[in-house]
Amino acid sequence: MGKNILLLFIVLVLGILLNSCNQPELSMSEEESKFSNLSGSYLGQKFPGQSPELFAPGLISTEHNELKISFSLNGKLCIYITSNSYSSECFLLFSELKDGNWLEPKEIPFSYGRENYERATISPDGKKIFFTSKRSEGESQKEKNRNNIWVIEQTTTGWGEPKKIDFGEEFHYSCSYPSLAKNENLYFQGCTLDFKDCDIFLSKYENEKYLKPEKLSDSINSTAYELHPAIAPDESYLIFDSGNREGNNFGSNDLYISFYDENNSWTQAVNMGTIINTSSTERRTFITYDGKYIFFVSNRVENPTLNNQSMTKSQVWNHLNRPSNGSEDFYWVDAKVIEDLKPEHLKLRGNYEKEF
């Protein structure tokens, strides 16, 4: 009798394990229908208000890690980076609104080191992708492992060959996380080769060429790490994140903002506060090229417990296999949220478009 009970127990345990490992997956037709029924800019999602909202839950924001997102100017072409929660591999996906409906996201048909895909962004016209790679072009041994920014252009037959942006022989920073203004001025994160310091730089785009980068002022850069810059399309403000900057930090990484003023200078960067930041991580911002919306990544958890009660296997499974489960997801918010963060003298006259 004892052996039979033990055998029955083993069978039940194995049954539960096998059932949990073989949860039904959506077929390709079901997956395609999710997107083919979407129309309108930004995947046809309801536009957010001035409180952050999860973007495209179950479609783009999933139970896995979503790392970076960007849209073309009209909001009808999207690239985003996702990573399986169980591995470090990243995938750069591409979707667009075509003939009134969104196409199923597909991986961009080039691969130059998936570990760098989370550092990609699309140009306003949707014809260029700027990304980070450690591909070598004759650098010294010391610099072979540094990141450089590359650009690839869309042609009539697909994507062309990647070209490294040359910042000159005297610029020796490891560069990543490019962000473009509408005039294609390029802002990015530059780290020393020993990665003891990371700051934000600007490379102006003139005569179809990027000039030697300039480190932004001390109003933005500090002794802390300044990471993942996002420039407003008119360059009137800049958002970045930091996890060790002096001041009030609510989580491991918070979003900060600095405004460009009439004195051709950046205002002192300030924490964007609890309307954006939480005790979780907020980072990797994208500001839409029409200036209306702000996207960012957060690993905040919604409903971390179910009424503090014991959870069934089904409840645990549903809890883990959804967005906002502690993995990184995309959130978006109306850009009007920044109005209360402006210095008083800027509120009186509105945004000041940057001039060089």
XYZ file of C-alpha atoms in Angstrom:
356
model
C 0.000 0.000 0.000
C 2.799 2.412 0.892
C 4.545 1.783 -2.409
C 1.301 2.395 -4.347
C 0.707 5.705 -2.575
C 4.292 6.751 -3.286
C 3.920 5.775 -6.952
C 0.641 7.685 -7.234
C 2.294 10.750 -5.687
C 5.178 10.606 -8.179
C 2.743 10.299 -11.109
C 0.750 13.312 -9.904
C 3.899 15.441 -9.504
C 5.149 14.476 -12.958
C 1.748 15.272 -14.409
C 1.778 18.749 -12.893
C 5.302 19.420 -14.126
C 4.559 18.225 -17.647
C 1.356 20.235 -17.769
C 3.140 23.401 -16.602
C 5.858 22.942 -19.215
C 3.392 22.419 -22.040
C 1.131 25.407 -21.753
C -0.638 26.119 -25.040
C 1.132 28.585 -27.349
C -0.597 30.814 -29.848
C -0.439 29.592 -33.382
C 1.080 31.824 -36.043
C -2.403 32.622 -37.394
C -3.550 33.699 -33.926
C -0.423 35.820 -33.487
C -0.881 37.408 -36.900
C -4.502 38.209 -36.189
C -3.452 40.217 -33.145
C -1.556 42.628 -35.389
C -3.595 42.451 -38.596
C -6.566 43.778 -36.649
C -4.612 46.827 -35.510
C -4.831 50.090 -37.418
C -3.759 53.672 -36.793
C -0.481 55.142 -35.594
C 1.369 53.619 -32.611
C -0.209 50.215 -33.255
C -3.655 51.707 -32.890
C -3.289 51.958 -29.118
C -5.377 54.369 -27.084
C -3.271 57.453 -26.466
C -2.079 57.880 -22.866
C -2.773 60.727 -20.490
C -0.355 62.313 -18.060
C 0.112 59.154 -16.036
C 2.313 56.417 -17.526
C 0.458 53.510 -19.104
C 1.653 50.109 -20.240
C 2.126 50.162 -24.018
C 0.451 47.452 -26.114
C 0.185 44.837 -23.330
C 0.374 41.295 -24.629
C 1.485 42.557 -28.045
C 4.720 44.479 -27.582
C 4.968 44.508 -23.795
C 5.044 40.841 -22.763
C 6.285 38.572 -19.992
C 9.801 38.910 -21.448
C 12.203 41.866 -21.288
C 11.499 44.726 -23.691
C 14.572 46.913 -23.947
C 14.144 49.821 -26.387
C 11.469 51.143 -28.750
C 11.308 53.879 -31.374
C 8.860 55.046 -34.034
C 9.188 56.987 -37.261
C 7.771 60.506 -37.419
C 4.273 59.453 -38.462
C 4.063 56.701 -35.847
C 3.507 54.120 -38.585
C 6.843 52.329 -38.468
C 8.270 50.786 -35.316
C 11.427 49.017 -34.252
C 11.806 47.505 -30.826
C 14.147 45.182 -28.995
C 13.053 42.235 -26.916
C 14.981 39.638 -24.971
C 13.910 36.219 -23.779
C 13.717 36.261 -19.989
C 15.786 33.091 -19.826
C 18.734 34.161 -21.975
C 20.803 37.221 -22.845
C 20.000 37.120 -26.568
C 18.309 40.226 -27.926
C 16.152 40.488 -31.029
C 15.595 43.642 -33.065
C 12.070 43.532 -34.480
C 10.445 45.657 -37.173
C 6.773 46.327 -37.860
C 4.902 48.851 -39.987
C 1.417 50.024 -40.841
C 0.734 48.866 -44.385
C -2.543 49.008 -46.325
C -4.315 50.118 -43.171
C -3.101 47.337 -40.861
C 0.009 46.542 -38.862
C 2.236 43.712 -40.047
C 3.434 40.915 -37.795
C 6.785 42.006 -36.267
C 9.782 40.330 -37.847
C 13.452 40.333 -37.033
C 15.517 42.872 -38.951
C 17.370 40.875 -41.640
C 20.877 41.707 -40.489
C 22.830 40.517 -37.486
C 25.899 42.288 -36.143
C 25.934 41.068 -32.560
C 22.600 40.644 -30.863
C 24.069 41.725 -27.564
C 24.083 45.279 -28.955
C 20.595 45.349 -30.426
C 19.127 47.091 -27.386
C 21.070 50.165 -28.475
C 19.214 50.855 -31.728
C 16.899 53.662 -32.847
C 15.139 54.600 -36.066
C 15.441 57.927 -37.906
C 12.445 60.279 -38.274
C 11.842 59.263 -41.906
C 12.140 55.567 -41.053
C 14.890 55.015 -43.615
C 17.855 54.677 -41.267
C 18.611 52.604 -38.208
C 21.374 53.740 -35.870
C 22.795 50.977 -33.717
C 25.801 50.034 -31.609
C 28.381 47.430 -32.537
C 31.881 46.320 -31.557
C 32.719 45.442 -35.157
C 36.389 46.293 -35.724
C 37.770 48.509 -38.474
C 41.489 48.520 -37.747
C 41.318 49.941 -34.232
C 44.215 49.405 -31.887
C 44.122 46.358 -29.630
C 43.144 48.589 -26.720
C 40.092 49.912 -28.578
C 38.891 46.765 -30.325
C 36.284 46.054 -27.659
C 34.783 49.521 -27.612
C 31.308 50.248 -28.949
C 30.866 52.423 -32.013
C 27.701 53.802 -33.548
C 26.760 52.478 -36.970
C 24.014 53.397 -39.416
C 22.257 51.263 -41.979
C 19.949 52.679 -44.655
C 16.873 51.170 -46.227
C 16.995 50.804 -50.007
C 14.497 49.753 -52.648
C 15.721 46.167 -52.286
C 16.100 46.014 -48.486
C 18.720 47.169 -46.001
C 22.120 48.283 -47.231
C 25.514 47.722 -45.676
C 26.251 49.211 -42.233
C 28.577 52.196 -42.042
C 30.445 53.281 -38.932
C 30.023 56.908 -37.920
C 33.532 58.342 -37.787
C 33.995 60.770 -34.913
C 37.697 61.247 -35.636
C 40.899 59.692 -34.362
C 41.012 61.876 -31.247
C 37.677 60.656 -29.890
C 38.292 57.538 -27.797
C 35.022 56.926 -25.978
C 32.874 53.810 -26.202
C 29.646 55.093 -27.782
C 26.138 53.694 -27.515
C 22.408 54.441 -27.213
C 22.032 56.957 -30.068
C 19.135 59.422 -30.033
C 18.238 61.659 -32.982
C 16.710 65.096 -33.198
C 14.533 65.846 -36.246
C 17.541 67.534 -37.891
C 19.488 64.275 -37.240
C 21.834 65.806 -34.677
C 23.039 62.794 -32.716
C 23.063 62.489 -28.929
C 24.589 59.425 -27.320
C 26.127 57.861 -24.234
C 29.929 57.926 -24.221
C 31.921 55.893 -21.702
C 35.637 55.869 -21.011
C 37.346 52.695 -22.198
C 37.695 51.518 -18.604
C 33.966 52.265 -18.110
C 34.664 54.232 -14.951
C 32.659 57.174 -16.284
C 29.738 57.610 -18.700
C 28.514 60.982 -19.977
C 26.233 62.336 -22.684
C 27.623 63.774 -25.912
C 26.315 65.612 -28.971
C 27.558 65.248 -32.532
C 26.118 67.877 -34.885
C 25.024 66.789 -38.344
C 26.308 69.188 -41.001
C 26.713 68.688 -44.744
C 25.685 65.041 -44.390
C 28.507 64.411 -41.934
C 28.751 64.016 -38.173
C 31.198 66.369 -36.474
C 33.491 65.695 -33.536
C 31.297 65.095 -30.464
C 30.976 67.632 -27.678
C 30.395 66.625 -24.077
C 27.273 68.322 -22.734
C 27.572 70.749 -19.843
C 27.866 70.021 -16.130
C 24.157 70.805 -15.818
C 23.647 67.350 -17.321
C 26.899 65.450 -16.835
C 28.238 64.795 -13.352
C 30.535 62.391 -11.528
C 27.711 59.837 -11.761
C 26.799 57.738 -14.794
C 24.507 59.603 -17.203
C 22.905 56.983 -19.444
C 20.494 56.404 -22.346
C 19.847 59.973 -23.573
C 16.641 60.885 -25.388
C 16.502 64.248 -27.138
C 13.296 66.112 -27.919
C 12.727 66.462 -31.679
C 13.331 70.235 -31.525
C 16.180 69.777 -29.008
C 14.295 71.826 -26.416
C 14.814 69.228 -23.678
C 16.776 66.077 -22.942
C 15.811 63.079 -20.815
C 18.338 60.564 -19.491
C 18.591 58.116 -16.628
C 21.033 57.592 -13.813
C 21.303 55.259 -10.859
C 23.969 56.965 -8.794
C 23.367 60.678 -9.303
C 23.281 62.891 -6.224
C 19.802 63.892 -5.129
C 16.499 62.098 -4.714
C 16.557 58.678 -6.327
C 13.405 56.616 -6.027
C 14.708 53.424 -7.624
C 17.837 51.813 -9.024
C 17.578 54.050 -12.122
C 15.476 57.215 -12.393
C 14.676 59.501 -15.307
C 16.058 63.061 -15.258
C 15.279 66.040 -17.483
C 17.112 69.192 -18.578
C 15.734 72.042 -20.726
C 17.523 74.174 -23.302
C 16.985 77.885 -22.675
C 17.347 81.224 -24.433
C 20.906 81.582 -23.143
C 22.000 78.645 -25.307
C 22.589 76.522 -22.223
C 21.070 73.537 -20.470
C 19.196 73.969 -17.192
C 20.244 71.944 -14.177
C 18.893 68.422 -14.661
C 16.173 67.421 -12.190
C 14.614 64.119 -11.228
C 11.287 63.682 -13.038
C 9.624 62.736 -9.766
C 7.079 60.140 -8.706
C 4.721 60.775 -11.598
C 7.294 58.928 -13.737
C 9.761 57.246 -11.393
C 9.046 54.433 -8.958
C 11.027 52.270 -6.559
C 11.713 50.076 -9.607
C 13.947 50.893 -12.585
C 12.989 53.494 -15.201
C 15.314 53.981 -18.169
C 15.868 53.968 -21.979
C 13.554 56.775 -23.040
C 12.299 57.573 -26.541
C 10.526 60.843 -27.373
C 8.292 60.582 -30.442
C 9.353 62.753 -33.370
C 6.082 64.689 -33.243
C 6.934 65.576 -29.634
C 3.631 64.253 -28.284
C 4.607 61.147 -26.334
C 7.401 59.835 -24.149
C 8.228 56.130 -24.053
C 10.415 54.500 -21.421
C 11.209 51.079 -19.971
C 10.325 50.013 -16.444
C 10.386 46.758 -14.515
C 7.683 47.897 -12.098
C 5.357 45.149 -10.863
C 1.594 45.509 -10.911
C -0.466 43.437 -8.444
C 2.588 41.667 -6.958
C 0.338 39.455 -4.829
C -3.184 38.224 -5.251
C -4.899 39.607 -2.163
C -2.095 38.140 -0.045
C -3.659 34.705 -0.462
C -2.073 31.447 -1.493
C -1.954 31.168 -5.278
C -3.000 28.152 -7.299
C -0.751 26.788 -10.038
C -2.959 28.455 -12.636
C -2.758 31.813 -10.836
C 1.020 31.548 -10.557
C 1.302 30.717 -14.258
C -0.933 33.630 -15.272
C 0.972 35.947 -12.949
C 4.345 35.032 -14.454
C 3.233 34.985 -18.083
C 2.053 38.570 -18.381
C 3.603 42.012 -18.631
C 4.414 43.980 -15.465
C 5.665 40.802 -13.795
C 9.055 42.269 -12.882
C 10.519 42.030 -16.379
C 11.130 45.237 -18.323
C 8.157 46.588 -20.276
C 7.351 49.632 -22.390
C 5.368 52.488 -20.861
C 4.257 55.707 -22.510
C 2.888 59.020 -21.305
C 1.672 62.294 -22.789
C 4.651 64.661 -23.139
C 2.602 67.406 -21.472
C 3.734 65.775 -18.252
C 6.979 67.743 -18.510
C 5.262 71.152 -18.206
C 5.337 71.081 -14.403
C 9.059 70.267 -14.500
C 10.043 73.371 -16.453
C 11.769 76.248 -14.702
C 9.360 79.126 -14.194
C 10.943 81.394 -16.820
C 10.491 78.677 -19.441
C 6.841 78.114 -18.584
C 6.104 81.716 -19.507
C 7.401 81.518 -23.044
C 7.067 77.834 -24.005
C 9.761 75.675 -25.553
C 12.855 77.312 -26.948
C 13.994 75.622 -30.117
C 17.696 75.078 -30.055
C 19.785 77.038 -32.541
C 23.459 76.553 -33.447
